Coordinates of C-alpha atoms and ligand atoms in Angstrom, one line a residue:
Chain A
M1 CA -28.1 -17.0 -14.0
T2 CA -27.4 -13.3 -13.9
A3 CA -29.0 -10.8 -16.2
I4 CA -27.7 -7.2 -15.9
S5 CA -30.0 -4.4 -17.0
V6 CA -28.8 -0.8 -17.5
K7 CA -31.7 1.6 -17.8
N8 CA -31.1 5.1 -19.2
V9 CA -27.9 5.7 -17.2
W10 CA -26.2 9.1 -17.2
K11 CA -23.0 10.0 -15.4
E12 CA -22.0 13.6 -14.9
Y13 CA -19.0 15.0 -13.0
G14 CA -20.1 18.5 -12.1
E15 CA -20.7 20.3 -15.4
Q16 CA -19.2 17.5 -17.5
V17 CA -21.4 14.8 -18.9
V18 CA -19.3 11.7 -19.3
L19 CA -21.9 9.1 -20.3
E20 CA -25.5 9.6 -21.4
R21 CA -28.5 7.5 -22.3
I22 CA -26.8 4.2 -21.7
N23 CA -29.4 1.4 -22.2
L24 CA -28.2 -2.2 -22.1
E25 CA -29.6 -5.7 -21.4
I26 CA -26.8 -8.2 -20.7
A27 CA -28.0 -11.8 -21.0
P28 CA -26.9 -14.4 -18.4
R29 CA -23.4 -15.9 -19.0
S30 CA -22.5 -13.2 -21.5
F31 CA -18.9 -12.1 -22.1
V32 CA -19.3 -8.4 -23.0
A33 CA -16.3 -6.4 -24.2
L34 CA -16.5 -2.6 -23.9
V35 CA -14.4 -0.7 -26.4
G36 CA -14.0 2.9 -27.2
P37 CA -11.4 5.7 -27.4
S38 CA -9.4 6.7 -24.3
G39 CA -11.4 9.0 -21.9
C40 CA -14.8 8.1 -23.3
G41 CA -16.0 6.7 -20.0
K42 CA -15.4 2.9 -20.1
T43 CA -13.8 2.8 -16.7
T44 CA -16.6 5.1 -15.4
F45 CA -19.2 2.7 -16.6
L46 CA -17.4 -0.3 -15.0
R47 CA -17.1 1.6 -11.8
M48 CA -20.9 2.1 -11.8
L49 CA -21.3 -1.6 -12.3
L50 CA -19.0 -2.1 -9.3
S51 CA -20.9 0.5 -7.2
E52 CA -17.7 2.4 -6.8
E53 CA -19.6 5.3 -8.5
L54 CA -23.3 5.9 -8.5
P55 CA -25.1 6.9 -11.8
T56 CA -26.3 10.5 -11.8
R57 CA -29.5 9.3 -13.5
G58 CA -31.0 6.0 -14.4
E59 CA -30.7 2.6 -12.7
I60 CA -28.7 -0.6 -13.0
T61 CA -30.2 -3.9 -11.8
I62 CA -28.9 -7.5 -11.6
D63 CA -31.7 -10.0 -12.0
G64 CA -34.2 -7.2 -11.4
V65 CA -32.7 -6.1 -8.1
P66 CA -31.1 -2.6 -8.0
L67 CA -27.3 -2.7 -7.4
S68 CA -26.3 -2.3 -3.7
P69 CA -24.7 1.1 -3.2
E70 CA -21.3 -0.3 -2.3
P71 CA -19.1 -3.0 -3.8
G72 CA -19.9 -6.5 -2.6
P73 CA -19.0 -10.2 -3.3
D74 CA -21.6 -10.6 -6.0
R75 CA -19.3 -8.6 -8.3
G76 CA -15.7 -9.5 -8.6
V77 CA -13.1 -7.2 -10.2
V78 CA -9.6 -7.3 -11.8
F79 CA -7.9 -4.0 -12.4
Q80 CA -5.0 -3.3 -14.7
R81 CA -2.8 -2.8 -11.7
Y82 CA -3.0 -3.0 -7.9
S83 CA -5.5 -5.8 -7.8
V84 CA -3.6 -8.1 -5.5
F85 CA -2.3 -7.4 -2.0
P86 CA 1.5 -7.0 -1.8
H87 CA 1.7 -8.1 1.8
L88 CA 0.1 -11.5 1.2
T89 CA 1.7 -14.5 -0.6
V90 CA 0.1 -15.9 -3.7
L91 CA -1.7 -18.5 -1.6
G92 CA -2.7 -15.9 1.0
N93 CA -4.1 -13.6 -1.7
V94 CA -6.4 -16.3 -3.0
M95 CA -7.4 -17.6 0.5
L96 CA -8.3 -14.1 1.6
G97 CA -11.8 -14.2 0.1
A98 CA -12.8 -17.3 2.0
E99 CA -11.2 -16.0 5.2
L100 CA -13.0 -12.6 5.0
R101 CA -16.4 -14.3 4.3
G102 CA -15.8 -17.1 6.8
S103 CA -14.8 -14.9 9.7
R104 CA -16.4 -11.5 10.1
L105 CA -14.5 -10.8 13.3
L106 CA -10.9 -11.8 12.6
G107 CA -10.9 -12.3 8.9
R108 CA -8.9 -15.5 9.5
L109 CA -9.8 -19.2 9.5
F110 CA -8.4 -21.9 11.7
G111 CA -8.4 -25.7 11.8
S112 CA -10.4 -27.6 9.2
S113 CA -12.0 -24.6 7.6
H114 CA -8.5 -23.1 7.1
R115 CA -7.4 -26.4 5.5
Q116 CA -10.4 -26.3 3.3
A117 CA -9.8 -22.8 2.2
R118 CA -6.1 -23.6 1.5
D119 CA -7.0 -26.6 -0.6
D120 CA -9.6 -24.7 -2.6
A121 CA -7.1 -21.8 -3.2
A122 CA -4.4 -24.2 -4.2
A123 CA -6.7 -26.0 -6.6
L124 CA -7.7 -22.8 -8.3
L125 CA -4.1 -21.6 -8.4
D126 CA -3.2 -24.8 -10.1
A127 CA -5.9 -24.1 -12.7
V128 CA -4.4 -20.7 -13.5
G129 CA -0.9 -22.1 -13.7
L130 CA 0.5 -20.7 -10.5
S131 CA 1.0 -23.9 -8.5
H132 CA 4.8 -23.4 -8.5
A133 CA 4.6 -20.0 -6.9
L134 CA 2.3 -20.5 -3.8
D135 CA 4.6 -18.9 -1.3
K136 CA 5.9 -16.0 -3.4
Y137 CA 4.9 -12.4 -2.9
P138 CA 3.3 -10.5 -5.8
A139 CA 6.3 -8.3 -6.2
Q140 CA 8.2 -11.5 -7.2
L141 CA 5.8 -12.3 -10.0
S142 CA 5.8 -11.2 -13.6
G143 CA 3.0 -9.0 -14.9
G144 CA 1.2 -12.0 -16.5
M145 CA 1.5 -14.0 -13.3
Q146 CA 0.1 -11.2 -11.3
Q147 CA -3.0 -11.0 -13.5
R148 CA -3.4 -14.8 -13.3
L149 CA -3.3 -14.4 -9.5
A150 CA -5.8 -11.5 -9.6
L151 CA -8.2 -13.7 -11.7
A152 CA -7.9 -16.5 -9.2
Q153 CA -8.3 -14.2 -6.3
A154 CA -11.5 -12.8 -7.8
L155 CA -13.0 -16.1 -8.8
I156 CA -12.6 -17.8 -5.5
A157 CA -15.4 -15.6 -4.2
R158 CA -17.7 -17.0 -6.9
P159 CA -18.9 -13.7 -8.2
K160 CA -22.0 -13.5 -10.4
V161 CA -20.4 -10.9 -12.5
L162 CA -16.7 -10.5 -13.2
L163 CA -15.6 -7.0 -14.1
L164 CA -12.3 -6.5 -15.8
D165 CA -10.7 -3.1 -16.5
E166 CA -8.1 -3.4 -19.2
P167 CA -6.7 -6.4 -17.3
F168 CA -4.3 -7.5 -20.0
G169 CA -3.3 -4.1 -21.3
A170 CA 0.1 -4.0 -19.8
L171 CA 1.2 -7.5 -20.8
D172 CA 3.6 -8.5 -23.6
P173 CA 1.8 -10.0 -26.7
G174 CA 3.0 -13.6 -26.1
I175 CA 2.0 -13.6 -22.5
R176 CA -1.2 -11.9 -23.4
A177 CA -2.2 -14.8 -25.7
D178 CA -1.6 -17.3 -22.9
V179 CA -3.7 -15.3 -20.5
H180 CA -6.5 -14.9 -23.1
K181 CA -6.7 -18.7 -23.4
L182 CA -6.9 -18.9 -19.6
M183 CA -9.6 -16.2 -19.5
R184 CA -11.8 -18.0 -22.0
Q185 CA -11.4 -21.2 -20.1
L186 CA -12.3 -19.6 -16.8
W187 CA -15.4 -18.1 -18.4
H188 CA -16.5 -21.5 -19.7
Q189 CA -15.9 -23.1 -16.3
H190 CA -17.3 -20.6 -13.8
P191 CA -21.1 -19.7 -13.8
M192 CA -20.6 -15.9 -14.3
S193 CA -21.1 -13.1 -16.7
V194 CA -18.0 -11.1 -17.7
V195 CA -17.8 -7.4 -18.6
M196 CA -14.3 -6.5 -19.8
V197 CA -13.1 -3.0 -20.7
T198 CA -10.4 -3.0 -23.3
H199 CA -8.9 -0.6 -25.9
D200 CA -7.8 -3.6 -28.0
L201 CA -10.4 -4.5 -30.6
S202 CA -8.8 -7.7 -31.5
E203 CA -8.8 -8.8 -27.9
A204 CA -12.5 -7.8 -27.7
F205 CA -13.5 -10.0 -30.6
H206 CA -11.1 -12.8 -29.6
L207 CA -12.8 -13.3 -26.2
A208 CA -16.3 -11.8 -26.1
T209 CA -19.7 -12.9 -27.1
R210 CA -20.7 -9.3 -27.6
V211 CA -18.7 -6.2 -28.3
I212 CA -20.1 -2.8 -27.3
A213 CA -18.5 0.4 -28.4
F214 CA -18.8 3.7 -26.5
D215 CA -18.1 7.0 -28.3
R216 CA -19.0 10.6 -28.3
T217 CA -21.4 11.5 -31.1
R218 CA -21.0 15.3 -30.6
T219 CA -17.4 16.4 -30.9
L220 CA -17.5 20.1 -31.5
P221 CA -15.5 22.0 -28.9
E222 CA -18.5 23.8 -27.5
E223 CA -20.4 20.5 -27.2
R224 CA -17.8 18.5 -25.5
L225 CA -18.9 19.4 -22.0
R226 CA -22.6 19.1 -22.4
Y227 CA -22.7 15.8 -24.4
G228 CA -21.3 12.6 -23.2
A229 CA -20.5 9.3 -24.8
C230 CA -23.2 6.8 -25.6
I231 CA -23.4 3.3 -27.2
T232 CA -22.4 3.7 -30.8
N233 CA -22.1 0.0 -31.7
D234 CA -23.4 -3.2 -30.4
I235 CA -22.1 -6.3 -32.1
D236 CA -22.9 -9.9 -31.5
V237 CA -19.7 -11.8 -32.2
W238 CA -19.9 -14.4 -34.9
P239 CA -19.6 -17.3 -34.9
K240 CA -21.5 -17.5 -31.7
R241 CA -19.7 -18.5 -28.5
V242 CA -21.7 -20.3 -25.8
A243 CA -20.6 -20.3 -22.2
G244 CA -19.7 -23.7 -20.9
Q245 CA -19.3 -25.2 -24.4
P246 CA -15.8 -24.5 -25.6
D247 CA -16.4 -26.5 -28.8
F248 CA -19.6 -24.8 -29.8
G249 CA -19.4 -23.4 -33.3
R250 CA -16.3 -25.5 -34.1
D251 CA -18.6 -28.4 -34.8
P252 CA -20.2 -27.9 -38.2
A253 CA -23.5 -29.3 -36.9
H254 CA -23.8 -26.3 -34.7
L255 CA -23.2 -23.8 -37.4
P256 CA -26.2 -21.6 -37.7
S257 CA -27.5 -21.0 -41.2
R258 CA -26.9 -17.2 -41.2
D259 CA -26.1 -15.8 -44.6
D260 CA -22.9 -14.3 -43.4
P261 CA -20.5 -14.4 -46.4
A262 CA -17.5 -14.7 -44.1
L263 CA -18.9 -17.9 -42.7
D264 CA -18.3 -21.0 -44.7
P265 CA -17.9 -24.3 -42.9
G266 CA -14.2 -24.6 -43.9
Q267 CA -13.4 -21.6 -41.7
S268 CA -15.5 -22.6 -38.8
D269 CA -12.5 -23.2 -36.5
R270 CA -11.5 -19.6 -37.0
D271 CA -13.0 -17.8 -34.0
D272 CA -11.5 -14.3 -34.3
P273 CA -12.7 -12.2 -37.2
A274 CA -10.4 -9.4 -36.1
D275 CA -7.3 -11.5 -36.5
A276 CA -7.9 -11.8 -40.2
A277 CA -7.9 -8.0 -40.6
Chain B
M1 CA 33.6 8.7 -17.7
R2 CA 31.0 11.1 -16.3
L3 CA 31.1 11.7 -12.6
I4 CA 27.5 10.6 -12.2
N5 CA 28.5 7.2 -13.6
R6 CA 31.5 6.5 -11.3
R7 CA 30.7 4.2 -8.5
P8 CA 33.0 3.2 -5.6
D9 CA 33.8 -0.5 -5.3
R10 CA 33.5 -2.1 -1.9
S11 CA 36.9 -1.1 -0.5
L12 CA 36.8 2.4 -1.8
W13 CA 33.3 2.8 -0.4
L14 CA 34.6 1.8 3.1
I15 CA 37.5 4.2 2.9
L16 CA 35.2 7.1 1.8
A17 CA 32.7 6.2 4.5
V18 CA 35.4 6.2 7.3
L19 CA 37.1 9.3 6.0
P20 CA 34.9 12.0 7.6
F21 CA 35.0 10.3 11.0
L22 CA 38.7 10.0 10.8
A23 CA 39.0 13.7 9.8
L24 CA 36.9 14.7 12.8
L25 CA 39.0 12.6 15.2
I26 CA 42.3 14.0 13.8
A27 CA 41.0 17.6 13.9
Y28 CA 40.0 17.1 17.5
A29 CA 43.3 15.4 18.6
A30 CA 45.3 18.2 16.9
G31 CA 43.2 20.9 18.5
S32 CA 43.4 19.3 21.9
A33 CA 47.2 18.8 21.7
V34 CA 47.7 22.5 20.8
R35 CA 45.6 23.7 23.6
L36 CA 47.1 21.3 26.2
A37 CA 50.6 22.4 25.2
E38 CA 49.7 26.0 26.0
N39 CA 47.8 25.1 29.2
P40 CA 48.0 21.6 30.7
A41 CA 44.9 22.4 32.8
D42 CA 42.7 23.2 29.8
K43 CA 39.2 21.8 30.1
L44 CA 37.7 22.7 26.7
L45 CA 39.3 20.0 24.6
P46 CA 40.6 17.3 27.0
G47 CA 43.0 14.7 25.7
L48 CA 42.4 11.0 25.3
T49 CA 43.7 10.1 28.8
A50 CA 41.1 12.5 30.4
F51 CA 38.4 10.7 28.5
A52 CA 39.6 7.3 29.6
D53 CA 39.6 8.6 33.2
A54 CA 36.1 10.0 32.9
I55 CA 34.7 6.9 31.2
D56 CA 36.3 4.7 33.9
R57 CA 34.8 6.9 36.6
M58 CA 31.3 7.1 35.1
A59 CA 30.9 3.7 33.5
L60 CA 32.9 1.3 35.5
E61 CA 33.2 2.5 39.1
P62 CA 30.4 3.0 41.6
D63 CA 29.7 6.6 42.5
K64 CA 31.1 7.4 46.0
R65 CA 28.0 9.1 47.2
T66 CA 25.3 6.8 45.9
G67 CA 27.1 3.5 45.2
D68 CA 25.5 3.4 41.7
I69 CA 27.4 3.2 38.4
L70 CA 26.2 6.5 37.0
L71 CA 26.3 5.8 33.3
W72 CA 24.1 2.7 33.6
V73 CA 21.7 4.4 35.9
D74 CA 21.4 7.4 33.6
T75 CA 21.0 5.2 30.6
G76 CA 18.4 3.0 32.2
A77 CA 16.4 6.1 33.3
S78 CA 16.6 7.7 29.9
L79 CA 15.8 4.6 27.9
T80 CA 12.8 3.8 30.0
R81 CA 11.3 7.2 29.4
L82 CA 12.2 7.2 25.7
V83 CA 10.8 3.8 25.0
A84 CA 7.6 4.4 27.0
G85 CA 7.1 7.7 25.2
I86 CA 7.7 6.3 21.8
A87 CA 5.5 3.2 22.5
I88 CA 2.6 5.3 23.7
A89 CA 3.0 7.7 20.7
A90 CA 3.2 4.8 18.3
A91 CA 0.1 3.0 19.7
G92 CA -1.9 6.2 19.8
G93 CA -0.7 7.3 16.4
L94 CA -1.6 4.0 14.9
L95 CA -5.1 4.1 16.4
V96 CA -5.9 7.6 15.5
G97 CA -4.1 7.5 12.1
M98 CA -6.0 4.3 11.1
L99 CA -9.3 5.8 12.2
A100 CA -8.8 9.1 10.4
G101 CA -7.1 7.4 7.4
L102 CA -9.8 4.8 6.8
L103 CA -13.1 6.3 8.0
P104 CA -14.2 9.6 6.4
L105 CA -16.4 10.4 9.4
A106 CA -13.5 10.0 11.8
R107 CA -11.3 12.0 9.4
A108 CA -13.7 14.9 9.4
A109 CA -13.7 14.9 13.2
L110 CA -9.9 14.4 13.7
S111 CA -7.9 15.7 10.8
P112 CA -8.2 19.5 11.4
F113 CA -7.7 19.0 15.1
V114 CA -4.6 16.9 14.7
T115 CA -3.2 19.4 12.2
V116 CA -3.7 22.3 14.7
V117 CA -2.3 20.3 17.6
S118 CA 0.8 19.4 15.6
M119 CA 1.5 23.1 15.2
V120 CA 1.8 23.6 19.0
P121 CA 5.6 23.8 19.9
P122 CA 5.9 20.9 22.4
L123 CA 8.6 22.6 24.5
A124 CA 6.2 25.5 25.0
V125 CA 3.8 23.1 26.6
L126 CA 6.5 21.7 29.0
P127 CA 5.8 24.2 31.8
I128 CA 2.1 23.3 31.6
L129 CA 3.0 19.6 31.9
F130 CA 5.2 20.3 35.0
I131 CA 2.4 22.2 36.6
V132 CA -0.3 19.7 35.7
V133 CA 1.4 16.3 36.0
G134 CA 4.3 17.3 38.2
L135 CA 8.0 16.9 37.8
G136 CA 8.1 13.1 37.8
E137 CA 8.4 10.6 35.0
A138 CA 4.9 11.3 33.6
S139 CA 5.8 14.8 32.5
K140 CA 8.8 13.6 30.5
I141 CA 7.0 10.8 28.9
T142 CA 4.1 13.0 28.1
L143 CA 6.4 15.6 26.4
I144 CA 7.7 12.9 24.1
V145 CA 4.2 11.7 23.3
I146 CA 3.0 15.2 22.6
G147 CA 6.1 16.0 20.5
V148 CA 6.0 12.8 18.4
M149 CA 2.4 11.6 18.1
P150 CA 0.8 14.3 15.9
G151 CA 3.5 13.8 13.3
L152 CA 3.0 10.1 13.4
I153 CA -0.7 10.5 13.0
R154 CA -0.4 12.8 10.0
D155 CA 2.2 10.6 8.4
L156 CA 0.1 7.4 8.8
M157 CA -2.9 9.2 7.3
L158 CA -0.9 10.1 4.3
K159 CA 0.5 6.6 4.0
I160 CA -3.1 5.1 4.1
D161 CA -4.1 7.6 1.4
D162 CA -1.2 6.3 -0.6
L163 CA -2.5 2.8 -0.6
P164 CA -4.1 2.2 -4.0
R165 CA -7.8 2.7 -3.8
Q166 CA -8.2 -0.4 -5.9
Q167 CA -7.2 -2.5 -2.8
L168 CA -10.1 -1.3 -0.7
I169 CA -12.5 -1.9 -3.6
K170 CA -11.0 -5.3 -4.1
A171 CA -11.3 -6.2 -0.4
Q172 CA -15.0 -5.2 -0.5
T173 CA -15.6 -7.5 -3.5
L174 CA -14.1 -10.3 -1.5
G175 CA -16.6 -9.8 1.3
A176 CA -14.6 -7.7 3.8
N177 CA -16.3 -5.4 6.3
S178 CA -14.8 -2.1 7.5
W179 CA -13.2 -3.9 10.5
T180 CA -11.7 -6.8 8.5
I181 CA -10.4 -4.3 5.9
A182 CA -8.7 -2.5 8.8
I183 CA -7.0 -5.5 10.3
R184 CA -6.3 -7.7 7.2
V185 CA -5.6 -5.1 4.5
V186 CA -4.6 -1.8 6.0
L187 CA -2.9 -2.6 9.3
P188 CA -0.3 -5.1 8.0
Q189 CA 0.6 -2.7 5.2
I190 CA 0.8 0.3 7.6
L191 CA 3.0 -1.4 10.3
P192 CA 6.2 -1.4 8.3
R193 CA 5.5 2.2 7.4
L194 CA 4.9 3.1 11.0
M195 CA 8.4 1.7 11.8
D196 CA 9.9 4.0 9.1
S197 CA 8.0 6.8 10.7
I198 CA 9.3 6.0 14.1
R199 CA 12.9 5.9 12.8
L200 CA 12.5 9.4 11.4
N201 CA 11.1 10.5 14.8
L202 CA 13.9 9.1 16.9
G203 CA 15.8 12.3 16.7
P204 CA 12.9 14.5 17.9
A205 CA 12.1 12.0 20.6
W206 CA 15.6 12.3 22.0
L207 CA 15.4 16.1 21.7
F208 CA 12.3 16.2 23.9
L209 CA 13.7 13.7 26.4
I210 CA 17.0 15.6 26.9
S211 CA 15.2 18.9 27.2
A212 CA 12.8 17.6 29.8
E213 CA 15.7 15.9 31.7
A214 CA 17.8 19.1 31.6
I215 CA 15.1 21.1 33.1
A216 CA 13.8 18.9 35.9
S217 CA 15.2 15.5 36.8
E218 CA 17.4 13.6 39.1
S219 CA 18.7 11.1 36.7
G220 CA 19.1 10.5 33.0
L221 CA 21.7 11.1 30.3
G222 CA 20.3 14.6 29.6
Y223 CA 20.3 15.4 33.3
R224 CA 23.9 14.4 33.7
I225 CA 25.4 16.4 30.8
F226 CA 23.6 19.5 32.0
L227 CA 24.7 18.9 35.6
V228 CA 28.4 18.5 34.8
R229 CA 28.3 21.5 32.4
R230 CA 28.6 23.6 35.5
Y231 CA 32.2 22.3 36.0
L232 CA 33.0 22.5 32.3
A233 CA 33.5 18.7 32.4
M234 CA 33.9 18.2 28.7
D235 CA 35.6 14.9 29.5
V236 CA 32.2 13.6 30.7
I237 CA 30.0 15.5 28.3
L238 CA 31.6 14.4 25.0
P239 CA 31.6 10.6 25.9
Y240 CA 27.9 11.0 26.9
V241 CA 27.1 12.7 23.6
A242 CA 28.8 9.9 21.8
W243 CA 27.0 7.3 23.8
I244 CA 23.6 8.9 23.1
T245 CA 24.4 9.0 19.4
L246 CA 25.3 5.4 19.5
L247 CA 22.1 4.4 21.3
C248 CA 20.1 6.4 18.8
F249 CA 22.0 4.7 15.9
L250 CA 21.4 1.3 17.4
M251 CA 17.7 1.9 17.8
D252 CA 17.4 3.0 14.2
W253 CA 19.4 0.0 13.0
G254 CA 17.3 -2.3 15.2
L255 CA 14.0 -1.0 13.9
R256 CA 15.3 -1.4 10.3
A257 CA 16.4 -5.0 11.0
A258 CA 13.1 -5.8 12.7
Q259 CA 11.2 -4.4 9.8
S260 CA 12.9 -6.5 7.2
R261 CA 12.5 -9.6 9.4
A262 CA 8.8 -9.1 10.2
F263 CA 7.8 -7.7 6.8
P264 CA 9.8 -9.5 4.1
W265 CA 7.4 -8.4 1.4
F266 CA 7.9 -4.7 2.2
D267 CA 11.3 -4.2 0.7
R268 CA 10.4 -6.3 -2.3
A269 CA 7.3 -4.2 -2.9
R270 CA 9.2 -1.0 -2.3
T271 CA 12.0 -1.8 -4.8
G272 CA 9.7 -3.6 -7.2
Q273 CA 11.4 -7.0 -7.2
Ligands
ADP1 N1 -13.8 11.2 -10.3 C1 -13.9 12.0 -11.4 N2 -14.1 13.3 -11.4 C2 -14.2 14.0 -12.5 N3 -14.0 13.6 -13.7 C3 -13.8 12.3 -13.9 C4 -13.7 11.4 -12.7 N4 -13.5 10.1 -13.2 C5 -13.5 10.2 -14.5 N5 -13.6 11.5 -15.0 C6 -13.7 11.9 -16.4 O1 -14.5 11.1 -17.1 C7 -14.0 10.8 -18.4 C8 -14.0 9.4 -18.7 O2 -13.0 8.8 -17.9 P1 -12.7 7.2 -17.9 O3 -14.0 6.5 -17.6 O4 -11.6 6.9 -17.0 O5 -12.4 6.9 -19.4 P2 -11.8 5.6 -20.1 O6 -11.7 4.5 -19.1 O7 -12.8 5.3 -21.2 O8 -10.5 5.9 -20.7 C9 -12.7 11.5 -18.5 O9 -12.8 12.7 -19.2 C10 -12.3 11.8 -17.0 O10 -11.7 13.0 -17.0
MG2 MG1 -10.0 3.5 -18.3

């Protein structure tokens, strides 16, 4: 179980304060969506979680241990683009994680360990719906298939935390709905926390257990440089979602007795408040 | 229809492609005929029979003095030098380019130096090479290496910079170390680009080879054309130039073909399909 703790984190680029006073406790198995206007520092925050950038001030810990200063296999990532390797086939992209960890010298596996890695990768690719495309190269896949591949590639390394930066932002609406379903399923099945940046509020409420909004509170021109964005909203998504229990909340017995007017048992199968808006 | 939207079909394309070659041939034949009519002993624009004689003499019959067939001996000598030079330049360029492109520490040590070295005109170094390594094969191969390698290094560094940074991050999250990133992520993506780079450097490589052969050599295509220049032997020089051009063209074509065979993903990624 993986708890992420962000303590008074600031990020400055030279004169410019991008993020300030970020305090956040993320419970194990959460699915956190980060929303906010363009340029407010969502990607910057994710890059600090990834150790691609270091905080100017403050500290980030996972299970009480400070983040290592460079990216590692405890944190997986899917970017909006360029997440997969163009020179490897679909199968090769997913096997790569096992090969890199299994062979520090060649980055390749042979014999039975190669077969094992192949079978594991093929099984995961089957789960994300790519079993028909094992020998294709990424350039031959559609955008949605590429992101499915990127998810499988990240998950094969069994990360404790999966970081997503607008992973579905470039997809068509129909395809996006399919990938959302897959994403939720993967979160239920894999023992990880997810932090996803998105600019799509409906996507955030559709998938997450908790939605966190970043924004600038000082917007006068003379203040823009010296004041960064901070957390302006922190919403637990209702009805509650519980990792590993896809049906939680759909069963009236589980419905908590919170006096939320939007929540009558007749609507309990509706899991996306934003959709109604 | 606008001119920018008019495309030739297959047969028109062929006609248009052949046209400039044909025009050149006709212009030559006409010029040659005019000059030969005035002076049958003219050496500047020899006629087709003179070429046939020269080709027969150089490419098919053994030389009276040495017993070798000169064209093949020259071709063998030149290609050996050229391939050796390009191979060394490519291997060294790949090594240094990867180091400097991937490791910030190596880049700090190498990048300014390579930039300065690439500004040295290689031909100006040729006398130094003759003095230091002598007039043999080594000096000619070294000239090609000095002429081609700095450009290859700089090109590969830029190509590595152009790889999306997300790929390096991604590889680290999959458990790669610096070495496995180099051999599993960067090298396979850089090799097809190295082949592109070599194709662009074929012209300069031939330039350095022929220069070195012209100045000090006993064999080679460059040696031969500069030797027979003394007798104004255009009937030998022009077929040799055509032969060198053909060799260069075939090398370019061969590299292109090898690239698409060995790296089938590369074209797809480049054209986005
Ligand atoms: N490496 C960098 N150097 C300087 N400024 C940066 C750098 N990266 C991001 N920024 C600045 O930080 C701000 C937040 O960027 P980003 O995190 O990408 O926003 P978002 O992902 O929310 O759209 C932007 O104003 C951007 O210009
Ligand atoms: Mg962003």
